[in-house]
Short mmCIF file of C-alpha atoms in Angstrom, two decimals:
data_model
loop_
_atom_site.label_atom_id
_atom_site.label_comp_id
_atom_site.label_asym_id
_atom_site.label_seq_id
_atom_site.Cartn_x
_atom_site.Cartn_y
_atom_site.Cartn_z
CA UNK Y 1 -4.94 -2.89 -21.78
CA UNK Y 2 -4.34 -6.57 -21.61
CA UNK Y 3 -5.06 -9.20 -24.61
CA UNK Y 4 -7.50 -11.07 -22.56
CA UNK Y 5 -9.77 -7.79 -22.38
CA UNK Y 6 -10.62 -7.45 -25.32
CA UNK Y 7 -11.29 -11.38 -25.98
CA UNK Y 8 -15.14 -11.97 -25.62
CA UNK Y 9 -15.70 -13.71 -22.66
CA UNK Y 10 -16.73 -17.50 -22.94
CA UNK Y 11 -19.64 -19.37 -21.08
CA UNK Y 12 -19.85 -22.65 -20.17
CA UNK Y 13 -21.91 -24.69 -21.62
CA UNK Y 14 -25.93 -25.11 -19.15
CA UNK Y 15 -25.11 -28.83 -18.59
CA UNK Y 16 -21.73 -28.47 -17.54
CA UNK Y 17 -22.97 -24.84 -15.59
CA UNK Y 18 -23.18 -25.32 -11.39
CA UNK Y 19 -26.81 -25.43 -10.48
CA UNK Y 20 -28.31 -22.57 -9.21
CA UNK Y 21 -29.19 -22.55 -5.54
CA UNK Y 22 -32.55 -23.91 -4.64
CA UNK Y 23 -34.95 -21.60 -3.48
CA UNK Y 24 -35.41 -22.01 0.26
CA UNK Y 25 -38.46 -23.81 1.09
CA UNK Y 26 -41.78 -21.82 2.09
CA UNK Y 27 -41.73 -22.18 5.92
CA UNK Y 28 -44.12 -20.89 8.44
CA UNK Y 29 -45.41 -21.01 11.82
CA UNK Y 30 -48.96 -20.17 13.17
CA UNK Y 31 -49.28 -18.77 16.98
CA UNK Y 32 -51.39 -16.05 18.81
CA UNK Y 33 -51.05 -12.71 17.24
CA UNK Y 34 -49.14 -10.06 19.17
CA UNK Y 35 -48.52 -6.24 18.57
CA UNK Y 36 -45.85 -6.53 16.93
CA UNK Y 37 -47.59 -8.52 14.47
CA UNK Y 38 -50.24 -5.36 13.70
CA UNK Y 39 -48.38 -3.55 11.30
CA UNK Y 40 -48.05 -6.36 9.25
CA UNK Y 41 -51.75 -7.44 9.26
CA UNK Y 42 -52.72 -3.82 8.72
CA UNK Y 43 -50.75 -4.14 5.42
CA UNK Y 44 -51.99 -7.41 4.16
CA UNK Y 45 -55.51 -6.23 5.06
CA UNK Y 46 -55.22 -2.82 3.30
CA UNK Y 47 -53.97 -4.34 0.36
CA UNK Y 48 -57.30 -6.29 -0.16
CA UNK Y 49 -58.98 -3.05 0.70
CA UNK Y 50 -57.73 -1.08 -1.84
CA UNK Y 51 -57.20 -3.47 -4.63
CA UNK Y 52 -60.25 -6.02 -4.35
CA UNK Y 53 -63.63 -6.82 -3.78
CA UNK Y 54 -63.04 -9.85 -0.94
CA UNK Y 55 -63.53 -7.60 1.30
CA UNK Y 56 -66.31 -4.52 1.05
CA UNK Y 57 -64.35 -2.16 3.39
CA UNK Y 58 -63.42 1.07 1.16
CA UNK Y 59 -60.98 2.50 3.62
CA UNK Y 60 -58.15 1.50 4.26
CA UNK Y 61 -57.61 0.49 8.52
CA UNK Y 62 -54.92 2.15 10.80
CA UNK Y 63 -52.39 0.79 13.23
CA UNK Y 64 -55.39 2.02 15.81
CA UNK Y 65 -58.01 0.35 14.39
CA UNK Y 66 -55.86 -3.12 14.75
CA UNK Y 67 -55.07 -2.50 18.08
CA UNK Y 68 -58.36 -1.85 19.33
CA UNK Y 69 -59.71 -5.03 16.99
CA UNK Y 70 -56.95 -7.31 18.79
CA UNK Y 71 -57.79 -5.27 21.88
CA UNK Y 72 -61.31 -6.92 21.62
CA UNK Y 73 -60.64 -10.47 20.37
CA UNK Y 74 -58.59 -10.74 23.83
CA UNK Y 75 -60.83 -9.75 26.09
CA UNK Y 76 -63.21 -11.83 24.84
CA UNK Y 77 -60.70 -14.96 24.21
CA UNK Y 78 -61.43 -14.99 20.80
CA UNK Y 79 -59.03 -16.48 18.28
CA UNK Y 80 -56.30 -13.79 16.50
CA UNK Y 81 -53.63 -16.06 14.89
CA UNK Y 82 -50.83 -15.06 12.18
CA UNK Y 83 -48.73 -16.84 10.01
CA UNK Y 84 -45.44 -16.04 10.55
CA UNK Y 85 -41.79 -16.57 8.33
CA UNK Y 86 -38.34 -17.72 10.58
CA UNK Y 87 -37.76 -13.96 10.13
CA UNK Y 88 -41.00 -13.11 12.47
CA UNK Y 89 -42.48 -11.60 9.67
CA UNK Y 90 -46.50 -11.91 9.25
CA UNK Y 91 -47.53 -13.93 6.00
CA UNK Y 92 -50.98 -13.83 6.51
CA UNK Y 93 -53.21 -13.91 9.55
CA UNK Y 94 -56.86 -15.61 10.82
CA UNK Y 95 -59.50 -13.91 13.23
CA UNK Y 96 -62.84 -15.27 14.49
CA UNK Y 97 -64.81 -12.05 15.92
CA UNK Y 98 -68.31 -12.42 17.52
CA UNK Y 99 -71.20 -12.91 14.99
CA UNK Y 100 -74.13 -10.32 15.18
CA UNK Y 101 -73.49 -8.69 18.09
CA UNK Y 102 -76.76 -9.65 20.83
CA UNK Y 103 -75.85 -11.61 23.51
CA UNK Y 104 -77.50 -14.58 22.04
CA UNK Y 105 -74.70 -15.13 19.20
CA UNK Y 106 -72.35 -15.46 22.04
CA UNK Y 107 -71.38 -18.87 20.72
CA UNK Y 108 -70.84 -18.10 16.86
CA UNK Y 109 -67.95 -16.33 15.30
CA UNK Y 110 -67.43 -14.31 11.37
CA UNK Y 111 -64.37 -15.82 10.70
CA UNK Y 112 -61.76 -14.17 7.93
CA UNK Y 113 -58.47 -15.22 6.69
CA UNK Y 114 -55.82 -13.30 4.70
CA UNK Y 115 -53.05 -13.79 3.30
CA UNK Y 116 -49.94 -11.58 1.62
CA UNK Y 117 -50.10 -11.87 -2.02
CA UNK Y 118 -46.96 -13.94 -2.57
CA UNK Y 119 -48.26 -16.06 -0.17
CA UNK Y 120 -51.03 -17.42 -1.58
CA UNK Y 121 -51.52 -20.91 -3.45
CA UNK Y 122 -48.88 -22.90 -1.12
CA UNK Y 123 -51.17 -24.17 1.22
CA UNK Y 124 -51.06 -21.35 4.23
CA UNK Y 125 -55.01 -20.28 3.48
CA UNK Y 126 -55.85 -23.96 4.49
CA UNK Y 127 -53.05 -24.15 7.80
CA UNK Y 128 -54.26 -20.98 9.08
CA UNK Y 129 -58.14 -22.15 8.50
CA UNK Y 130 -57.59 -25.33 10.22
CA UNK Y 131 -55.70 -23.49 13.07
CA UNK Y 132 -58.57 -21.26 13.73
CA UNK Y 133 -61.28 -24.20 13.80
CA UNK Y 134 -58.84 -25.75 16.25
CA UNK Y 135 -58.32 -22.72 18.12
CA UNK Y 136 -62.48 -22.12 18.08
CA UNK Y 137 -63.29 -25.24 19.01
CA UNK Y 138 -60.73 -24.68 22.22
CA UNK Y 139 -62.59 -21.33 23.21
CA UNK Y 140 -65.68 -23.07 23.29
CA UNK Y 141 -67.23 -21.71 20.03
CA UNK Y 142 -70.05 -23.72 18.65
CA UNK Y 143 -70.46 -22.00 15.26
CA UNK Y 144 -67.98 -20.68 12.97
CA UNK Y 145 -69.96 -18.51 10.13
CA UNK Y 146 -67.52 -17.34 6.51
CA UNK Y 147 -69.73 -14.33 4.17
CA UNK Y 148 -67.22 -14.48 1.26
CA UNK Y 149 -67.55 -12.16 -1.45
CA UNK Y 150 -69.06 -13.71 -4.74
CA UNK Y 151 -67.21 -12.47 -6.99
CA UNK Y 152 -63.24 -13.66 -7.63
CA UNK Y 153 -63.88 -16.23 -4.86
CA UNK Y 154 -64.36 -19.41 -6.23
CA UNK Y 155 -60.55 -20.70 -3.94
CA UNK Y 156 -62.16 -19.56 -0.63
CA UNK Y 157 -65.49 -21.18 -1.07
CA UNK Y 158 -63.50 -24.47 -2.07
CA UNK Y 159 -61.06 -24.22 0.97
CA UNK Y 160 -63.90 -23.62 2.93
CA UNK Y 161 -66.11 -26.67 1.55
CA UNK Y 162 -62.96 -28.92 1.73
CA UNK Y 163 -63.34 -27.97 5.84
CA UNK Y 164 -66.44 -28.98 6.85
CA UNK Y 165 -68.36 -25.34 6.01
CA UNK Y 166 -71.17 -25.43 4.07
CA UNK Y 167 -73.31 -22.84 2.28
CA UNK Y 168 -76.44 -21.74 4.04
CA UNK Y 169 -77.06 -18.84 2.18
CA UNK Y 170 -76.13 -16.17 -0.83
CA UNK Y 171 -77.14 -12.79 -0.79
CA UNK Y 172 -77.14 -10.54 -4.03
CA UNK Y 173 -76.54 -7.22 -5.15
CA UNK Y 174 -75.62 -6.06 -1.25
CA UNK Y 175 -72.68 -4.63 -1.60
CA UNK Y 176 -71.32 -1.84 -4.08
CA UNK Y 177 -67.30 -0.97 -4.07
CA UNK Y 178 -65.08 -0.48 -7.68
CA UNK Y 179 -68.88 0.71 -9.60
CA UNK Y 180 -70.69 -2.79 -9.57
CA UNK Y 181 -72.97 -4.82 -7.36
CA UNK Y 182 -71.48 -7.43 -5.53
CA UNK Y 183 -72.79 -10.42 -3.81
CA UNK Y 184 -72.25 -12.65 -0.56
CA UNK Y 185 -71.93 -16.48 -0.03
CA UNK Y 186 -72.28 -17.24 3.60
CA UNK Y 187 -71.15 -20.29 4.78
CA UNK Y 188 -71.09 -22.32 8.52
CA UNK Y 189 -69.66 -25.02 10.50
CA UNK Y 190 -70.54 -26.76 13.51
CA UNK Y 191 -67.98 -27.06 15.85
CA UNK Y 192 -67.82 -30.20 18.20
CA UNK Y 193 -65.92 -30.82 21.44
CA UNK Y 194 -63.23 -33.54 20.78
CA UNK Y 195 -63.93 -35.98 23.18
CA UNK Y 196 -60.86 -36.67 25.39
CA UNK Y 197 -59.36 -40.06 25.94
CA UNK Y 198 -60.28 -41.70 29.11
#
């Protein structure tokens, strides 16, 4: 063996150390959802399904399931954006499906937003909310309703506040998942046309 094996191995001191390399900045893009988008939306939505109470769903949604919901939302030109990484990848994703379902709520939207875990807290819950106003107020919605679970959701309410919504109603003790009671904050905005410049 050679000398310098068996000689412990010296480091250099942190301030005279190269710096690390910095992370690469968190980057996304919003656009219309496509089918190649499903499977990730299918796993960011499950994952709330099975491991939280902001949604009230207890099973968890197939590939199917998506398709037929994004099936829907285009026929009737209703908003299905994603939030996508520069490797195409889904970070979270924004829908606005009809409210109620009678004719008469033809004009107001539920809308939901999720996000991937590791996405959350760097600003993409608010892009992909103010994309989907934008993109409601385009398709002629006049109404954009939120229910938001009351428990663990003190962010959403506050995102929601922060853009225009306000809370027109709580309901208690209406839904049961994980062996308690859980309760709904509904919120609403009222969308206006932009006027255009003459």
């Amino acid at each position: 063996m050679l000398e310098e094996e068996y000689q412990t191995r010296r480091r250099l001191p942190r301030e005279l150390r190269p710096a690390p390399a910095p992370e690469p900045a968190f980057s996304f893009e919003i656009r219309p959802a496509v089918a190649a988008d499903l499977p990730y939306v299918r796993e960011i939505y499950n994952h709330y399904v099975q491991n939280s109470t902001v949604t009230f769903d207890e099973e968890p949604m197939t590939l199917a399931d998506w398709r037929r919901k994004a099936g829907v939302a285009a026929k009737l030109g209703m908003p299905f954006l994603v939030a996508v990484n520069p490797a195409g990848e889904a970070l979270g994703y924004a829908t606005a499906m009809p409210w109620g379902g009678k004719a008469a709520y033809r004009y107001t939207v539920e809308s939901s937003i999720y996000l991937r875990a590791a996405s959350t807290g760097k600003g993409l819950g608010r892009a992909l909310l103010e994309a989907l106003v934008e993109a409601c107020r385009e398709a002629g919605i006049r109404e954009m309703v939120a229910v938001i679970a009351d428990k663990n959701a003190d962010a959403s309410i506050r995102l929601h506040a922060s853009l225009g919504f306000s809370e027109v109603g709580r309901m208690g003790r209406v839904g049961f998942k994980f062996g308690r009671w859980l309760g709904t904050v509904t919120m609403q905005k009222s969308l206006k046309k932009r006027r255009r410049d003459r």
